[in-house]
Tab-separated table of C-alpha atoms and ligand atoms in Angstrom:
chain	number	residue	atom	x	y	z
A	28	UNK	CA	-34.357	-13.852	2.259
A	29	UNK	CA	-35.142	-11.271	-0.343
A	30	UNK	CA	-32.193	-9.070	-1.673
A	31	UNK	CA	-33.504	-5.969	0.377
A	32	UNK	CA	-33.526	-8.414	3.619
A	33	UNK	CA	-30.307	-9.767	3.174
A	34	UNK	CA	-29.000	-6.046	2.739
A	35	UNK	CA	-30.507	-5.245	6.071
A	36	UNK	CA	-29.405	-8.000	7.981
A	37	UNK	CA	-25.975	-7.120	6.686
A	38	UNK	CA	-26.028	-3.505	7.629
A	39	UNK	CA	-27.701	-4.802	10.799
A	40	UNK	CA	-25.030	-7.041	11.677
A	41	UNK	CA	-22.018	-4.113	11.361
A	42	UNK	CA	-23.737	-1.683	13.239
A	43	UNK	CA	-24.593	-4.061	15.790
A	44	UNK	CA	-20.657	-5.031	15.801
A	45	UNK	CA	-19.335	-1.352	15.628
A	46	UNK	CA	-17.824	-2.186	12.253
A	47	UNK	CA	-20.100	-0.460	10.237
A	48	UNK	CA	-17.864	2.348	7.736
A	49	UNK	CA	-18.455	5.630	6.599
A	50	UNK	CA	-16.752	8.377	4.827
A	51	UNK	CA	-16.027	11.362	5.687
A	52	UNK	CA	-16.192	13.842	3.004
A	53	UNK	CA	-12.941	16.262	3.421
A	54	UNK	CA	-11.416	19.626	2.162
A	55	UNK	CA	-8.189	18.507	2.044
A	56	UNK	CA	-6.723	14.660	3.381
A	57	UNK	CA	-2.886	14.374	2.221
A	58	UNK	CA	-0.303	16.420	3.402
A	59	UNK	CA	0.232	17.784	6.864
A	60	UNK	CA	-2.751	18.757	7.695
A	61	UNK	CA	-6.663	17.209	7.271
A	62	UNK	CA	-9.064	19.882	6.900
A	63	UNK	CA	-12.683	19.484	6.999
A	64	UNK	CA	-15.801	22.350	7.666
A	65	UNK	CA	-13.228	24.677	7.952
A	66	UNK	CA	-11.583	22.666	11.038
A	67	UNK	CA	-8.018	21.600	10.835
A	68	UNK	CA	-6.136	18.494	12.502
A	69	UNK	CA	-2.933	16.901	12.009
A	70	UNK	CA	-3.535	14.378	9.910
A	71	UNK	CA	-1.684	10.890	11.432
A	72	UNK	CA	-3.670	9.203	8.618
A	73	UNK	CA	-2.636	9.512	4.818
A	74	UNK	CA	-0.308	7.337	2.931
A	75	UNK	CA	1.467	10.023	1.374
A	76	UNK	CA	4.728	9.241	3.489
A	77	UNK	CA	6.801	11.470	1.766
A	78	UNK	CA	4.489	14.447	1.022
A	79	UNK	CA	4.440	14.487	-2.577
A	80	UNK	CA	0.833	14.373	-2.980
A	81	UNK	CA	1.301	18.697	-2.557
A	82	UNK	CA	4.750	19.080	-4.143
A	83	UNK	CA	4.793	22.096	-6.442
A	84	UNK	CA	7.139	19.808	-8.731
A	85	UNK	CA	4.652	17.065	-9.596
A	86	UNK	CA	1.441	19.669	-9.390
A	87	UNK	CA	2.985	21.183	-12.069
A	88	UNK	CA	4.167	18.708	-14.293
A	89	UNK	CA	0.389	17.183	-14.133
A	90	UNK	CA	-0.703	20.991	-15.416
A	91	UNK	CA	2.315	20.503	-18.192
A	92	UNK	CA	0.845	17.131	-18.602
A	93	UNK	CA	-3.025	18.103	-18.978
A	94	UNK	CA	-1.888	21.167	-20.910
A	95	UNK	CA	-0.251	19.213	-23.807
A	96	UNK	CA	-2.256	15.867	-23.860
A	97	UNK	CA	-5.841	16.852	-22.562
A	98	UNK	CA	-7.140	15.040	-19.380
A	99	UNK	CA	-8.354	12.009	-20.513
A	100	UNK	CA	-6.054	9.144	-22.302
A	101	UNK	CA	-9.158	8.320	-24.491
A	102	UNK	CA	-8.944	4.229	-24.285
A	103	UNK	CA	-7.350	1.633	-23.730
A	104	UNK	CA	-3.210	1.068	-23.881
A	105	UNK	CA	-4.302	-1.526	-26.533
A	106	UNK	CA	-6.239	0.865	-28.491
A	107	UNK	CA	-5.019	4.616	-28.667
A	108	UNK	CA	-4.741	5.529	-25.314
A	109	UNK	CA	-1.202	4.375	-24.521
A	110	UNK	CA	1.432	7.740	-24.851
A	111	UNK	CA	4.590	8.510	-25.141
A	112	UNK	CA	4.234	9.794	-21.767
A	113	UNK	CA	3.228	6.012	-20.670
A	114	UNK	CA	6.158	4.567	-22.526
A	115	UNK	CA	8.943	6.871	-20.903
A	116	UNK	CA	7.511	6.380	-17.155
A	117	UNK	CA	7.337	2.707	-17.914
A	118	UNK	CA	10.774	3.152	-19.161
A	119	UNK	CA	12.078	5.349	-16.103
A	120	UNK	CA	10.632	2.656	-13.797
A	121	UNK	CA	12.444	-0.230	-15.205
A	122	UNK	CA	15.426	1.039	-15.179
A	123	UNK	CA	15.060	2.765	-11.891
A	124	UNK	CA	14.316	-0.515	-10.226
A	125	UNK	CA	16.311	-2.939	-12.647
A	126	UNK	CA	13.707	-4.840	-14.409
A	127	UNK	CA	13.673	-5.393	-18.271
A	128	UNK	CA	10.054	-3.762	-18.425
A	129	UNK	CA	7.299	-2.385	-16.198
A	130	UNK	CA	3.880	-1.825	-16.913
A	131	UNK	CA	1.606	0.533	-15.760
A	132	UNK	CA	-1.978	0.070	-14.432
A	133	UNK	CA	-4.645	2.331	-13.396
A	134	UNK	CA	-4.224	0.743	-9.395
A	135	UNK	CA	-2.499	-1.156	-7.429
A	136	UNK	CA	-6.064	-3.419	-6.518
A	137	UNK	CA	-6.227	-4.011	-10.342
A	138	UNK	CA	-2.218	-4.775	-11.041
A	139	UNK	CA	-2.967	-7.420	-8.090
A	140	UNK	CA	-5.918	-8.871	-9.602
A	141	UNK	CA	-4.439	-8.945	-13.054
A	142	UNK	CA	-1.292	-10.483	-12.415
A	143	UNK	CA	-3.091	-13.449	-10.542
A	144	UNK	CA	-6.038	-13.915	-12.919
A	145	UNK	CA	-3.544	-13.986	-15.816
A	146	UNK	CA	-1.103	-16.514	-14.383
A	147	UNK	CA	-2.592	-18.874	-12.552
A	148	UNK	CA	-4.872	-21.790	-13.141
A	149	UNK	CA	-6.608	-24.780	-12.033
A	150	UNK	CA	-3.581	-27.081	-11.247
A	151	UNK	CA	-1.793	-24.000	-9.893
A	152	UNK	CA	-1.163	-23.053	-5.964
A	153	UNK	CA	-1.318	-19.752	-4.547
A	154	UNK	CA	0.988	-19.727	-1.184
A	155	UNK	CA	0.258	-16.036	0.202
A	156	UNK	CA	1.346	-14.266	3.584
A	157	UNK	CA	-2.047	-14.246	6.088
A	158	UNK	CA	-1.557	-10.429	6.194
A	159	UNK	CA	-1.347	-9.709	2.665
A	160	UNK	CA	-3.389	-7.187	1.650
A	161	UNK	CA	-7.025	-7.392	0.194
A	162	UNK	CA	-6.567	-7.064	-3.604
A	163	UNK	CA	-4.202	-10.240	-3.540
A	164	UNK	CA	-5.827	-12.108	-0.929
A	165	UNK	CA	-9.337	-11.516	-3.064
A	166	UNK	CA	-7.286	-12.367	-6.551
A	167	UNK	CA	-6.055	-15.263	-5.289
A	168	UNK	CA	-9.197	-16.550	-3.155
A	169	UNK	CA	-11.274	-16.045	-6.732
A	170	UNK	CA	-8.450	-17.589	-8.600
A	171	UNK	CA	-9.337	-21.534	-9.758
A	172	UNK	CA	-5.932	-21.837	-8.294
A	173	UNK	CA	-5.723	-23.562	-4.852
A	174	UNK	CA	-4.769	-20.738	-2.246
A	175	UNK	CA	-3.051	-21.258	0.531
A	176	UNK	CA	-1.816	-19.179	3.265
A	177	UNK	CA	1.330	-18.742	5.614
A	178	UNK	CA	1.614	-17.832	8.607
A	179	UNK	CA	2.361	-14.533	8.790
A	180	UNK	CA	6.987	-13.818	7.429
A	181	UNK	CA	6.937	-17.248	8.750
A	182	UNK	CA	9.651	-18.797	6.191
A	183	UNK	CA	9.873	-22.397	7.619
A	184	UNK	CA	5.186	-22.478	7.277
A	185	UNK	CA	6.233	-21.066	3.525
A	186	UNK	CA	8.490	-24.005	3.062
A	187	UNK	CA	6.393	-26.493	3.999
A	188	UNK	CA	3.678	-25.263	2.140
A	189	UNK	CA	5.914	-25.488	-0.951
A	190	UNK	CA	7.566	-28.644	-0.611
A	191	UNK	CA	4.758	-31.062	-1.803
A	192	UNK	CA	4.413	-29.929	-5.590
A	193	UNK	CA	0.826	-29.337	-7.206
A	194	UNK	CA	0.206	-30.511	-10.455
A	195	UNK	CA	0.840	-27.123	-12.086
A	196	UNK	CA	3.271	-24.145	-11.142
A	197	UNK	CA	3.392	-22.069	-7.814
A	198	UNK	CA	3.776	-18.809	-7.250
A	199	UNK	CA	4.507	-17.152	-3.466
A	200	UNK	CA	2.776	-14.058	-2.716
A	201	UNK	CA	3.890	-11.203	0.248
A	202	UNK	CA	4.333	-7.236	0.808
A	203	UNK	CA	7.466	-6.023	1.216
A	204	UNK	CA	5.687	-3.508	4.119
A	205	UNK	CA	2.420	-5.032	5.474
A	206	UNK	CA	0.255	-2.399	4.907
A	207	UNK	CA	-1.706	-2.971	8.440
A	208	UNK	CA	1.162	-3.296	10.676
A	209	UNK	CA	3.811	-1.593	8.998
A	210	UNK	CA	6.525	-4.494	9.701
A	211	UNK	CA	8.585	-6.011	6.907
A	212	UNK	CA	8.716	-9.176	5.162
A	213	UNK	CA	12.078	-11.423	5.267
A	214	UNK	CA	11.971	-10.992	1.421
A	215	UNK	CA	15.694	-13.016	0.893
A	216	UNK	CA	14.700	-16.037	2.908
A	217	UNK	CA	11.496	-16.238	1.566
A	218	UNK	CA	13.376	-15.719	-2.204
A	219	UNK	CA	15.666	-18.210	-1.262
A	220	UNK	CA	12.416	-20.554	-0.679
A	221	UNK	CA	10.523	-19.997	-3.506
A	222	UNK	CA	13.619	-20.636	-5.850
A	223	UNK	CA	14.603	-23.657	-4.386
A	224	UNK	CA	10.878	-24.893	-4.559
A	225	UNK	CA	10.852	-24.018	-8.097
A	226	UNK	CA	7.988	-21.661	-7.567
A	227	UNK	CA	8.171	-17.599	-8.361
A	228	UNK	CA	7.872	-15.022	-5.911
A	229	UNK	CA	5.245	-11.690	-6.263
A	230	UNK	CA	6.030	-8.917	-3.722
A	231	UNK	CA	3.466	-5.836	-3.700
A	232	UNK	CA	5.856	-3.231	-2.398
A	233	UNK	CA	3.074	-0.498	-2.012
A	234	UNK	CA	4.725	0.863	1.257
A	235	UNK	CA	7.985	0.327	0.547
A	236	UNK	CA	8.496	2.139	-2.816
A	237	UNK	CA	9.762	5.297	-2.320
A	238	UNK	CA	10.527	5.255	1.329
A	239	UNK	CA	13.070	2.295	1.916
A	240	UNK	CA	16.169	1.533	-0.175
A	241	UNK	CA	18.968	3.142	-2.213
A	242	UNK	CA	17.097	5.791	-4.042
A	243	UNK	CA	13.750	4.918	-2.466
A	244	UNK	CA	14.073	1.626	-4.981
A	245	UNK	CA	11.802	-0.449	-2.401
A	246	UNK	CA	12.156	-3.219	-0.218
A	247	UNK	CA	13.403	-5.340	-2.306
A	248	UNK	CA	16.604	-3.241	-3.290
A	249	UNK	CA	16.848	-2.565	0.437
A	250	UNK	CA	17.098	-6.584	1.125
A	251	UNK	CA	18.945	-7.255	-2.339
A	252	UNK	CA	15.979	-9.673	-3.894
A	253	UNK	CA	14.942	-9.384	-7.536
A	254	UNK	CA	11.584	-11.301	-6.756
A	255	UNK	CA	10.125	-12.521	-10.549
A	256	UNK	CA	7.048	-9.737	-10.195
A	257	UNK	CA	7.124	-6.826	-8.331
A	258	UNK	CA	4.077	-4.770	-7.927
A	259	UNK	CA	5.151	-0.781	-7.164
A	260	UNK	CA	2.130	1.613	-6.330
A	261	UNK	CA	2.286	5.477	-6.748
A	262	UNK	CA	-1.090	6.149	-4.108
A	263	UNK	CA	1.490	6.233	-1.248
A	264	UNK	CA	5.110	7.600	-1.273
A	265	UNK	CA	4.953	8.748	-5.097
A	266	UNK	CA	1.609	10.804	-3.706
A	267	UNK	CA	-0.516	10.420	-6.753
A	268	UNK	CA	-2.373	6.938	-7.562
A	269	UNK	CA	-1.906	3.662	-10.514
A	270	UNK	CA	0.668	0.914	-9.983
A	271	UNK	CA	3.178	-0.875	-12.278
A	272	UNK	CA	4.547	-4.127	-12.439
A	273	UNK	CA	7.815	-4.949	-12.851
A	274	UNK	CA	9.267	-8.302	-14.632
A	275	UNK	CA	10.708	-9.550	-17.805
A	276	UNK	CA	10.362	-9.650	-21.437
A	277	UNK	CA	8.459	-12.212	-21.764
A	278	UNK	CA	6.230	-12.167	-18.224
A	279	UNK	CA	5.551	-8.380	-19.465
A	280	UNK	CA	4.601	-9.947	-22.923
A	281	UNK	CA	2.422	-12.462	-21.860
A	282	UNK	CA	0.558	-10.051	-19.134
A	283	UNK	CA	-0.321	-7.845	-22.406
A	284	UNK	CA	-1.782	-10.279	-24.352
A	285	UNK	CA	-3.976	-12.102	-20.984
A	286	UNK	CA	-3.816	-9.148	-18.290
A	287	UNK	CA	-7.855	-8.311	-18.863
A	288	UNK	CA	-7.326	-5.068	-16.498
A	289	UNK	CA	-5.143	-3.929	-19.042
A	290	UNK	CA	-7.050	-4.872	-22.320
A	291	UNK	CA	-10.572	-3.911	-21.436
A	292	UNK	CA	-10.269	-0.581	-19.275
A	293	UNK	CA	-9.384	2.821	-20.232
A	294	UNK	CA	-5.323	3.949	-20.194
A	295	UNK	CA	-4.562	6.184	-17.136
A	296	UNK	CA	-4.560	10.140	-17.889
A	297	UNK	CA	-1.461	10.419	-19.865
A	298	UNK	CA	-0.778	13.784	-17.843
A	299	UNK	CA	-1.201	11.805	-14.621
A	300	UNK	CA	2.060	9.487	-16.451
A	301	UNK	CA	3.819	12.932	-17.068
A	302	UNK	CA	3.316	13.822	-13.005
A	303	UNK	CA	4.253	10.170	-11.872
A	304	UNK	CA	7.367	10.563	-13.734
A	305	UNK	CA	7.866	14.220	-11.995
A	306	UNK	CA	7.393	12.510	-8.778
A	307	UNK	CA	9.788	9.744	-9.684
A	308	UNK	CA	12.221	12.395	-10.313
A	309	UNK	CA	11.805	14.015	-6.592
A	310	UNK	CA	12.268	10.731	-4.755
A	311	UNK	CA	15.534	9.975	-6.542
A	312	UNK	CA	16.840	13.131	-6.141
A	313	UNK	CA	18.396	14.831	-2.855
A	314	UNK	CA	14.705	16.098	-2.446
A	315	UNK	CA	13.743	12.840	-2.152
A	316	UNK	CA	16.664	11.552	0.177
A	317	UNK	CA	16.250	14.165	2.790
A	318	UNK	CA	12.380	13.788	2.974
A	319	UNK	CA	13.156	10.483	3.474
A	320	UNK	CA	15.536	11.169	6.357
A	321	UNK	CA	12.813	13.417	7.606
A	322	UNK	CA	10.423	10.707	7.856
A	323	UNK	CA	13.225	8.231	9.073
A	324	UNK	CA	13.701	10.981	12.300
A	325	UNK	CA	10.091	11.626	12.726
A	326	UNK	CA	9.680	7.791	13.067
A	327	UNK	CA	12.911	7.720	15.465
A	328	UNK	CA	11.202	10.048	17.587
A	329	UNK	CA	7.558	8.552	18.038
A	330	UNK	CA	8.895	5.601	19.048
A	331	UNK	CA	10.942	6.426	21.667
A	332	UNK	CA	8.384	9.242	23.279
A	333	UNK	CA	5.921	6.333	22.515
A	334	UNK	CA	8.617	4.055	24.582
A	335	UNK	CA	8.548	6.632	27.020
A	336	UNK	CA	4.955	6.453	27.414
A	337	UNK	CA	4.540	3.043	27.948
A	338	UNK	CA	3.014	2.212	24.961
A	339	UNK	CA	3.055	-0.769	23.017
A	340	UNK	CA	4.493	-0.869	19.955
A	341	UNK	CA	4.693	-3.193	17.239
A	342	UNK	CA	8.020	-4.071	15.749
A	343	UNK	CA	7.154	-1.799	13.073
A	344	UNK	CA	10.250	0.204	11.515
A	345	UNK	CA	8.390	1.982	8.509
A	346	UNK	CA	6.051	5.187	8.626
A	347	UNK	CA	3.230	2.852	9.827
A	348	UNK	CA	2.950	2.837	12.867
A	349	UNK	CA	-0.249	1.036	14.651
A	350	UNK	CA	-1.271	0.827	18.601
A	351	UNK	CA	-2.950	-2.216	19.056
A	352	UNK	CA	-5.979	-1.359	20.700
A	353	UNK	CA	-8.262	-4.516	20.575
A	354	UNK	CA	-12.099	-4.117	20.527
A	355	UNK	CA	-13.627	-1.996	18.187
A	356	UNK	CA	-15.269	0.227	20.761
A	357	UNK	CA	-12.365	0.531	22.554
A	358	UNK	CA	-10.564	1.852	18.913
A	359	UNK	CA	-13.462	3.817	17.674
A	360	UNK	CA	-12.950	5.861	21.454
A	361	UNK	CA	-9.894	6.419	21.774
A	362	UNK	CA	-9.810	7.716	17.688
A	363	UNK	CA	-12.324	9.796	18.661
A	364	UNK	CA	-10.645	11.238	21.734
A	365	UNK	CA	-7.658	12.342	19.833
A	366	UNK	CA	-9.293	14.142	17.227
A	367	UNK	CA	-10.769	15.991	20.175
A	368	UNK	CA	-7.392	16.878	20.757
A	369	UNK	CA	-6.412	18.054	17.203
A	370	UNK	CA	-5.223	14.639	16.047
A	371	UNK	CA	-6.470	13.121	13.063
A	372	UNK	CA	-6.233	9.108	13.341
A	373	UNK	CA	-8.164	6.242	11.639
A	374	UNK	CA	-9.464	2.965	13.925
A	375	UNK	CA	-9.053	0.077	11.672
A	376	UNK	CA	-11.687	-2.543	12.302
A	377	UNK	CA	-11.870	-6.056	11.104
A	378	UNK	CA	-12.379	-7.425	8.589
A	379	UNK	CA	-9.638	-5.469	7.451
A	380	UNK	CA	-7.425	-6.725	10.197
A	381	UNK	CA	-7.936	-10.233	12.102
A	382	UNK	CA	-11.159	-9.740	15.269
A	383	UNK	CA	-9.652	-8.314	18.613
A	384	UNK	CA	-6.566	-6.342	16.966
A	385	UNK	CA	-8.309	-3.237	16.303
A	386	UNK	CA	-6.160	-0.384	16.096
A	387	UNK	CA	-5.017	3.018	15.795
A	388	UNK	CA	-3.125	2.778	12.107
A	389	UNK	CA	-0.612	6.001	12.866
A	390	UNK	CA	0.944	6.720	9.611
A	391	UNK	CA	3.939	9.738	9.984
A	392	UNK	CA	5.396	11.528	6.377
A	393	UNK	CA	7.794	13.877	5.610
A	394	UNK	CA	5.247	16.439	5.353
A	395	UNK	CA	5.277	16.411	9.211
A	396	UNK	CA	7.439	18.443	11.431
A	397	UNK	CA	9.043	17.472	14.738
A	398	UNK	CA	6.493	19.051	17.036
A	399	UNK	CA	3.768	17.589	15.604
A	400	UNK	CA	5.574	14.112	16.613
A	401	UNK	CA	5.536	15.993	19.781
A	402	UNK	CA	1.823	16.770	19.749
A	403	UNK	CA	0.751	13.442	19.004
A	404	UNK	CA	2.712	11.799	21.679
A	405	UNK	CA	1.089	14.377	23.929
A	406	UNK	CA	-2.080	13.819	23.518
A	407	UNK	CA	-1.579	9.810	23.540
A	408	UNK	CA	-0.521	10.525	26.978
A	409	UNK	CA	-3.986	11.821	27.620
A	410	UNK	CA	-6.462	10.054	25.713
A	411	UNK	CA	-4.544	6.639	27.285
A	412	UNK	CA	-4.841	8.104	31.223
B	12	PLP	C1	-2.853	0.415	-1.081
B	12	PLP	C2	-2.462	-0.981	-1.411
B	12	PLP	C3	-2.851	-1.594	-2.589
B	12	PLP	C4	-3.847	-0.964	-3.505
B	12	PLP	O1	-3.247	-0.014	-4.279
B	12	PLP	P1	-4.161	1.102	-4.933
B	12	PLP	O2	-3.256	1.696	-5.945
B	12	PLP	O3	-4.536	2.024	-3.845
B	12	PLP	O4	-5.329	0.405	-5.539
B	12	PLP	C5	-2.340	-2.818	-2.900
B	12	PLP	N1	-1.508	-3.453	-2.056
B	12	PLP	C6	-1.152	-2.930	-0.888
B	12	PLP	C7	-0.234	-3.682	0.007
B	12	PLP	C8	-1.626	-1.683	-0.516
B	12	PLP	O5	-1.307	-1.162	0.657
């Protein structure tokens, strides 16, 4: 087949499997509200769980930010383009979460990849959750580590996995949220594992941070685990976008001299460090706290109208909430059926979830308020009759 066939057939194949994605250019997508040809809808769909994506706080702190550094960083962190402003958010995140440094990259998809290109090797074993998300499943399936997979917060697979030794090192890999169906890892049990194994534990907390724990500090702080790498992201609770990693000394040393997503790409906008650093401010404050409780309330609620309802739920406790719908026809409906109704929701198709669990990914923030809750459960009663 010639490139342009193989490109068809490709195409061919997701339309033909109703899997085939487009985007949908918007006016506005975070916050409350989605907004699009002048048409508004709630929006049941952004990651920005604690509505800090609009908060006049961090807006203006990027305008501070832009005003006194430009918009650009102008390189790499290894060349000029690492700030002051870099250096005190990397500082405010280590000590925020208890880590002798953090690092900042320009995503969380490239923190993932970095971390596990840098570390490990041939002789080296991945051992990741099944449900981990894409950028470390990818990493690690491109790694010339082995790569192997657990079943999904299944400690005693994990375990077994570990307990015959590779030549080289391992290193356990799992979300502290699951990003797809909004449940949480056991992160002390599986801690517990990896240290007795020998091996050292990454957790990408990209839906925790923020939302769960003292402070917001994560799922981690919320289970008491200081896993060897954490991986924080700022496109979901902190409302914004990059990623750090957290670790020590000489982990943080080692990741600047061989992390290549560091070295050879340009810094993140060093007024984009002064607004993450704003928004880090918010979420520890009592800002932050009662948005939090806000979400925690809104989430209450859904789930018992959704009880009510006779829905079924997954044993999801975070701000993700999904309804397992199945096909991807089925999904693609009844999405389309609630926007009808004023409800923005997104059907999540495989391959980004395993075939016959398509679903309605229902994310609730702070930026909601309690009749909206209301509204959605509403019109689930509808589109479901
Ligand atoms: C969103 C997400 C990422 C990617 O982070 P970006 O900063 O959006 O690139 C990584 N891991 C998980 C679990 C995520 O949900």
């Amino acid at each position: 087949m010639s490139w342009q066939q193989r490109i068809n057939a490709a195409l061919n194949e997701r339309r033909a499997a109703d899997a085939f994605r487009r985007r949908v250019a918007v006016e506005h997508g975070a916050g409350r509200w989605l907004q699009r040809d002048g048409e508004r809808w709630l929006n049941f769909s952004s990651n920005d769980y604690l509505g800090l994506s609009q908060h006049p706080q961090a807006v203006a702190a990027w305008q501070e930010g832009a005003a006194r550094y430009g918009v650009g960083s102008g390189g790499s962190g290894h060349v000029s383009g690492y700030t002051v402003a870099h250096q005190q958010l990397e500082a405010s995140l280590a000590e925020w979460l208890g880590y002798p440094r953090a690092l900042l990259f320009i995503s969380g998809f490239a923190a993932n990849q970095a971390v596990i290109a840098a570390l490990a090797g041939k002789d080296d074993r991945l051992v990741a959750d099944r449900l981990s998300h894409a950028s470390l499943l990818e990493a690690a399936s491109l790694s010339p580590a082995q790569l192997r997979r657990f079943t999904h917060n299944d400690v005693s697979h994990l375990q077994r996995l570990l307990a015959t030794a590779p030549d080289g090192q391992q290193l356990a890999i799992t979300e502290g949220i699951f990003s797809m169906d909004g449940d949480a890892a056991p992160l002390a049990a599986i801690h517990e594992a990896t240290r007795t194994s020998g091996a050292w534990l990454m957790v990408d907390d990209a839906h925790g941070i923020g939302v769960t724990g003292a402070q917001g500090r994560g799922s981690c702080d919320a289970q008491n685990v200081r896993p060897e790498l954490l991986v924080v992201t700022f496109g979901k609770a902190f409302g914004q976008s990059g990623a750090a990693v957290l670790c020590s000394d000489t982990v943080a040393d080692y990741l600047l001299q061989f992390a290549r997503h560091l070295i050879y790409s340009t810094a993140m906008p060093p007024a984009q460090a002064v607004a993450l650093r704003a928004a880090l401010e918010i979420i520890r404050s009592d800002d932050g706290q009662q948005r939090r409780e806000t979400l925690a309330s809104h989430i209450r609620a859904f789930r018992r109208g959704a009880r009510t309802l006779g829905l079924t739920l997954t044993d999801s406790q975070s701000a993700i909430q999904p309804l397992i719908v199945g096909e991807n026809d089925q999904a693609l409906a009844l999405a389309q059926r609630l926007r009808e109704q004023g409800c923005w929701v997104t059907a999540i198709r495989p391959p980004t979830v395993p075939a016959g669990t398509a679903r309605l990914r229902l994310t609730l923030t702070a930026a909601h308020q309690g009749q909206d809750i209301e509204r959605l459960l509403e019109v689930l009663h509808g589109a479901r009759q």
